[in-house]
Coordinates of N, CA, C and O in Angstrom, one line a residue:
M1 N 114.1 224.5 -3.7 CA 112.7 224.6 -4.1 C 112.6 225.3 -5.4 O 113.4 226.1 -5.8
S2 N 111.5 225.0 -6.0 CA 111.2 225.6 -7.4 C 110.0 226.6 -7.3 O 109.0 226.4 -8.0
C3 N 110.2 227.6 -6.5 CA 109.1 228.6 -6.3 C 108.6 229.1 -7.6 O 107.4 229.4 -7.8
Y4 N 109.5 229.3 -8.6 CA 109.1 229.8 -9.9 C 108.0 228.9 -10.5 O 107.0 229.3 -11.0
H5 N 108.3 227.6 -10.5 CA 107.4 226.6 -11.1 C 106.1 226.5 -10.4 O 105.0 226.4 -11.0
L6 N 106.1 226.6 -9.1 CA 104.9 226.6 -8.3 C 104.1 227.9 -8.6 O 102.9 227.8 -8.8
S7 N 104.7 229.0 -8.6 CA 104.0 230.2 -9.0 C 103.5 230.2 -10.4 O 102.4 230.7 -10.7
R8 N 104.3 229.6 -11.3 CA 103.8 229.5 -12.7 C 102.6 228.7 -12.8 O 101.6 229.0 -13.5
L9 N 102.5 227.6 -12.1 CA 101.3 226.7 -12.1 C 100.1 227.5 -11.6 O 99.1 227.5 -12.2
M10 N 100.3 228.2 -10.5 CA 99.2 229.0 -9.9 C 98.8 230.1 -10.9 O 97.6 230.3 -11.1
F11 N 99.7 230.7 -11.6 CA 99.4 231.7 -12.6 C 98.6 231.1 -13.8 O 97.6 231.6 -14.3
D12 N 99.0 229.9 -14.2 CA 98.4 229.2 -15.3 C 96.9 228.8 -14.9 O 96.0 228.8 -15.7
L13 N 96.7 228.4 -13.6 CA 95.4 228.1 -13.1 C 94.5 229.3 -13.2 O 93.3 229.2 -13.5
K14 N 95.1 230.5 -13.0 CA 94.4 231.7 -13.1 C 94.1 232.1 -14.6 O 92.9 232.5 -14.9
M15 N 95.1 232.1 -15.4 CA 95.0 232.7 -16.7 C 94.8 231.8 -17.9 O 94.3 232.2 -19.0
N16 N 95.1 230.5 -17.7 CA 95.1 229.6 -18.9 C 93.9 228.6 -18.7 O 94.0 227.7 -17.9
E17 N 92.8 228.8 -19.4 CA 91.6 228.0 -19.2 C 91.9 226.5 -19.5 O 91.3 225.7 -18.8
S18 N 92.7 226.2 -20.4 CA 93.1 224.8 -20.7 C 93.7 224.1 -19.5 O 93.3 223.0 -19.2
V19 N 94.6 224.8 -18.9 CA 95.3 224.2 -17.7 C 94.3 224.0 -16.6 O 94.2 223.0 -15.9
Y20 N 93.5 225.0 -16.4 CA 92.4 225.0 -15.4 C 91.5 223.8 -15.6 O 91.2 223.0 -14.7
R21 N 91.0 223.6 -16.8 CA 90.0 222.5 -17.1 C 90.7 221.2 -17.0 O 90.1 220.3 -16.4
R22 N 91.9 221.0 -17.4 CA 92.6 219.8 -17.2 C 92.9 219.5 -15.7 O 92.8 218.3 -15.3
A23 N 93.2 220.5 -14.9 CA 93.4 220.4 -13.5 C 92.2 219.9 -12.8 O 92.3 219.2 -11.8
L24 N 91.0 220.3 -13.3 CA 89.8 219.8 -12.7 C 89.6 218.3 -12.8 O 89.0 217.7 -11.9
T25 N 90.1 217.7 -13.8 CA 89.9 216.3 -14.0 C 91.1 215.4 -13.7 O 91.0 214.3 -13.3
D26 N 92.3 216.0 -13.8 CA 93.6 215.3 -13.6 C 94.7 216.2 -13.1 O 95.6 216.5 -13.8
F27 N 94.5 216.6 -11.9 CA 95.5 217.6 -11.3 C 96.9 217.0 -11.1 O 97.9 217.7 -11.3
E28 N 97.0 215.7 -10.9 CA 98.3 215.1 -10.7 C 99.1 215.2 -12.0 O 100.2 215.5 -12.0
S29 N 98.4 215.0 -13.1 CA 99.0 215.1 -14.4 C 99.5 216.5 -14.7 O 100.6 216.7 -15.2
V30 N 98.7 217.5 -14.4 CA 99.0 218.9 -14.6 C 100.2 219.2 -13.7 O 101.2 219.9 -14.2
M31 N 100.2 218.8 -12.5 CA 101.4 219.0 -11.6 C 102.7 218.4 -12.1 O 103.7 219.0 -12.0
G32 N 102.5 217.3 -12.8 CA 103.7 216.6 -13.4 C 104.3 217.4 -14.5 O 105.5 217.2 -14.9
E33 N 103.7 218.4 -15.1 CA 104.2 219.2 -16.1 C 105.1 220.4 -15.6 O 105.7 221.1 -16.4
Y34 N 105.2 220.5 -14.3 CA 105.9 221.6 -13.7 C 107.0 220.9 -12.8 O 106.8 219.8 -12.2
D35 N 108.1 221.6 -12.6 CA 109.2 221.1 -11.8 C 109.0 221.4 -10.4 O 109.4 222.5 -9.9
L36 N 108.2 220.6 -9.7 CA 107.8 220.8 -8.3 C 108.4 219.9 -7.3 O 108.6 218.7 -7.6
S37 N 108.7 220.3 -6.1 CA 109.2 219.5 -5.1 C 108.0 218.7 -4.5 O 106.8 219.0 -4.7
V38 N 108.3 217.7 -3.6 CA 107.3 216.9 -2.9 C 106.5 217.9 -2.0 O 105.3 217.7 -2.0
D39 N 107.2 218.8 -1.3 CA 106.5 219.7 -0.4 C 105.5 220.6 -1.2 O 104.4 220.9 -0.7
E40 N 105.9 221.0 -2.4 CA 105.0 221.9 -3.2 C 103.8 221.1 -3.7 O 102.7 221.6 -3.6
K41 N 104.0 219.9 -4.1 CA 102.9 219.0 -4.5 C 101.9 218.8 -3.4 O 100.7 218.8 -3.6
D42 N 102.5 218.5 -2.2 CA 101.6 218.3 -1.0 C 100.8 219.5 -0.7 O 99.6 219.4 -0.4
A43 N 101.4 220.7 -0.8 CA 100.7 221.9 -0.5 C 99.6 222.1 -1.6 O 98.5 222.6 -1.2
L44 N 99.9 221.8 -2.8 CA 98.8 222.0 -3.8 C 97.7 221.0 -3.6 O 96.5 221.4 -3.7
R45 N 98.0 219.8 -3.3 CA 97.0 218.8 -3.0 C 96.1 219.2 -1.8 O 94.9 218.9 -1.8
S46 N 96.7 219.9 -0.8 CA 95.9 220.2 0.4 C 94.9 221.3 0.0 O 93.9 221.4 0.7
G47 N 95.2 222.1 -1.0 CA 94.2 223.1 -1.4 C 94.2 224.3 -0.4 O 93.3 225.2 -0.5
D48 N 95.3 224.4 0.4 CA 95.3 225.5 1.4 C 96.2 226.6 0.9 O 97.5 226.4 0.8
P49 N 95.7 227.8 0.6 CA 96.5 228.9 0.1 C 97.6 229.3 1.1 O 98.6 229.8 0.6
R50 N 97.4 229.1 2.4 CA 98.4 229.5 3.3 C 99.7 228.7 3.2 O 100.8 229.2 3.3
K51 N 99.5 227.4 2.9 CA 100.7 226.6 2.7 C 101.5 227.0 1.4 O 102.7 227.0 1.4
L52 N 100.7 227.4 0.4 CA 101.4 227.9 -0.8 C 102.1 229.2 -0.6 O 103.2 229.4 -1.1
R53 N 101.5 230.1 0.2 CA 102.2 231.3 0.6 C 103.5 231.1 1.3 O 104.5 231.8 1.1
Q54 N 103.5 230.1 2.2 CA 104.7 229.8 3.0 C 105.8 229.3 2.1 O 107.0 229.4 2.4
L55 N 105.4 228.8 0.9 CA 106.4 228.3 0.0 C 106.9 229.4 -1.0 O 107.7 229.1 -1.9
G56 N 106.3 230.6 -0.8 CA 106.8 231.7 -1.6 C 105.9 232.2 -2.7 O 106.3 233.1 -3.5
V57 N 104.8 231.6 -2.9 CA 103.8 232.1 -3.9 C 103.2 233.4 -3.5 O 102.9 233.5 -2.3
H58 N 103.0 234.3 -4.4 CA 102.4 235.6 -4.1 C 101.0 235.3 -3.5 O 100.3 234.4 -4.0
G59 N 100.7 236.1 -2.5 CA 99.4 235.9 -1.8 C 98.2 235.9 -2.7 O 97.2 235.2 -2.5
M60 N 98.1 236.7 -3.7 CA 97.0 236.8 -4.6 C 96.9 235.5 -5.5 O 95.8 235.0 -5.8
L61 N 98.0 235.0 -5.9 CA 98.0 233.8 -6.8 C 97.6 232.6 -5.9 O 97.0 231.6 -6.5
C62 N 98.0 232.6 -4.7 CA 97.7 231.4 -3.8 C 96.2 231.1 -3.8 O 95.8 230.0 -3.7
L63 N 95.4 232.2 -3.9 CA 93.9 232.0 -3.8 C 93.4 231.1 -5.0 O 92.3 230.5 -4.8
Y64 N 94.1 231.1 -6.1 CA 93.5 230.4 -7.2 C 93.5 228.9 -7.1 O 92.9 228.2 -7.9
I65 N 94.1 228.4 -6.0 CA 94.0 226.9 -5.8 C 92.6 226.6 -5.4 O 92.1 225.5 -5.6
K66 N 91.8 227.6 -4.9 CA 90.5 227.4 -4.5 C 89.5 227.2 -5.7 O 88.5 226.6 -5.6
R67 N 90.0 227.6 -6.9 CA 89.2 227.3 -8.1 C 88.9 225.8 -8.3 O 88.0 225.5 -9.0
L68 N 89.8 225.0 -7.8 CA 89.6 223.6 -8.0 C 88.7 222.9 -7.0 O 88.3 221.8 -7.2
N69 N 88.3 223.7 -6.0 CA 87.3 223.2 -5.0 C 85.9 223.5 -5.4 O 85.5 224.6 -5.6
P70 N 85.1 222.4 -5.6 CA 83.7 222.7 -6.1 C 82.9 223.7 -5.2 O 82.1 224.4 -5.8
E71 N 83.2 223.8 -4.0 CA 82.5 224.7 -3.1 C 82.7 226.2 -3.5 O 81.9 227.0 -3.3
F72 N 83.9 226.4 -4.1 CA 84.3 227.8 -4.4 C 84.3 228.1 -5.9 O 84.4 229.2 -6.3
R73 N 84.1 227.1 -6.7 CA 84.3 227.1 -8.2 C 83.5 228.2 -8.9 O 83.9 228.9 -9.8
D74 N 82.2 228.3 -8.5 CA 81.3 229.2 -9.2 C 81.3 230.7 -8.7 O 80.5 231.5 -9.1
N75 N 82.2 231.0 -7.8 CA 82.3 232.3 -7.3 C 82.7 233.3 -8.4 O 83.6 233.0 -9.2
I76 N 82.0 234.4 -8.5 CA 82.2 235.4 -9.6 C 83.7 235.9 -9.6 O 84.2 236.4 -10.6
Y77 N 84.3 235.9 -8.4 CA 85.7 236.4 -8.3 C 86.6 235.8 -9.3 O 87.5 236.4 -9.8
W78 N 86.4 234.5 -9.5 CA 87.4 233.7 -10.4 C 87.3 234.2 -11.9 O 88.2 234.0 -12.7
A79 N 86.2 234.8 -12.3 CA 86.0 235.2 -13.6 C 86.8 236.5 -13.9 O 87.1 236.8 -15.1
Q80 N 87.3 237.1 -12.9 CA 88.0 238.4 -13.0 C 89.5 238.0 -13.2 O 90.1 237.2 -12.5
K81 N 90.1 238.5 -14.3 CA 91.5 238.2 -14.6 C 92.3 239.4 -14.2 O 93.0 240.1 -14.4

């Protein structure tokens, strides 16, 4: 597994506004830029932070998958870096 690449993608969703904006419109393309396994891509598509944690991503980074969910997107928490 490529836990580094999965964690890197989650970090980029947190810190890199360009990656985040592109992920909002074409997440499949963004995932293609990282060396991810099928299981990792499935976990990302599910949007479930618990699945990402099980794959080795740090618990705090896992939460940033929620930024892609419209229901959670405008939460002030995401503005904090």
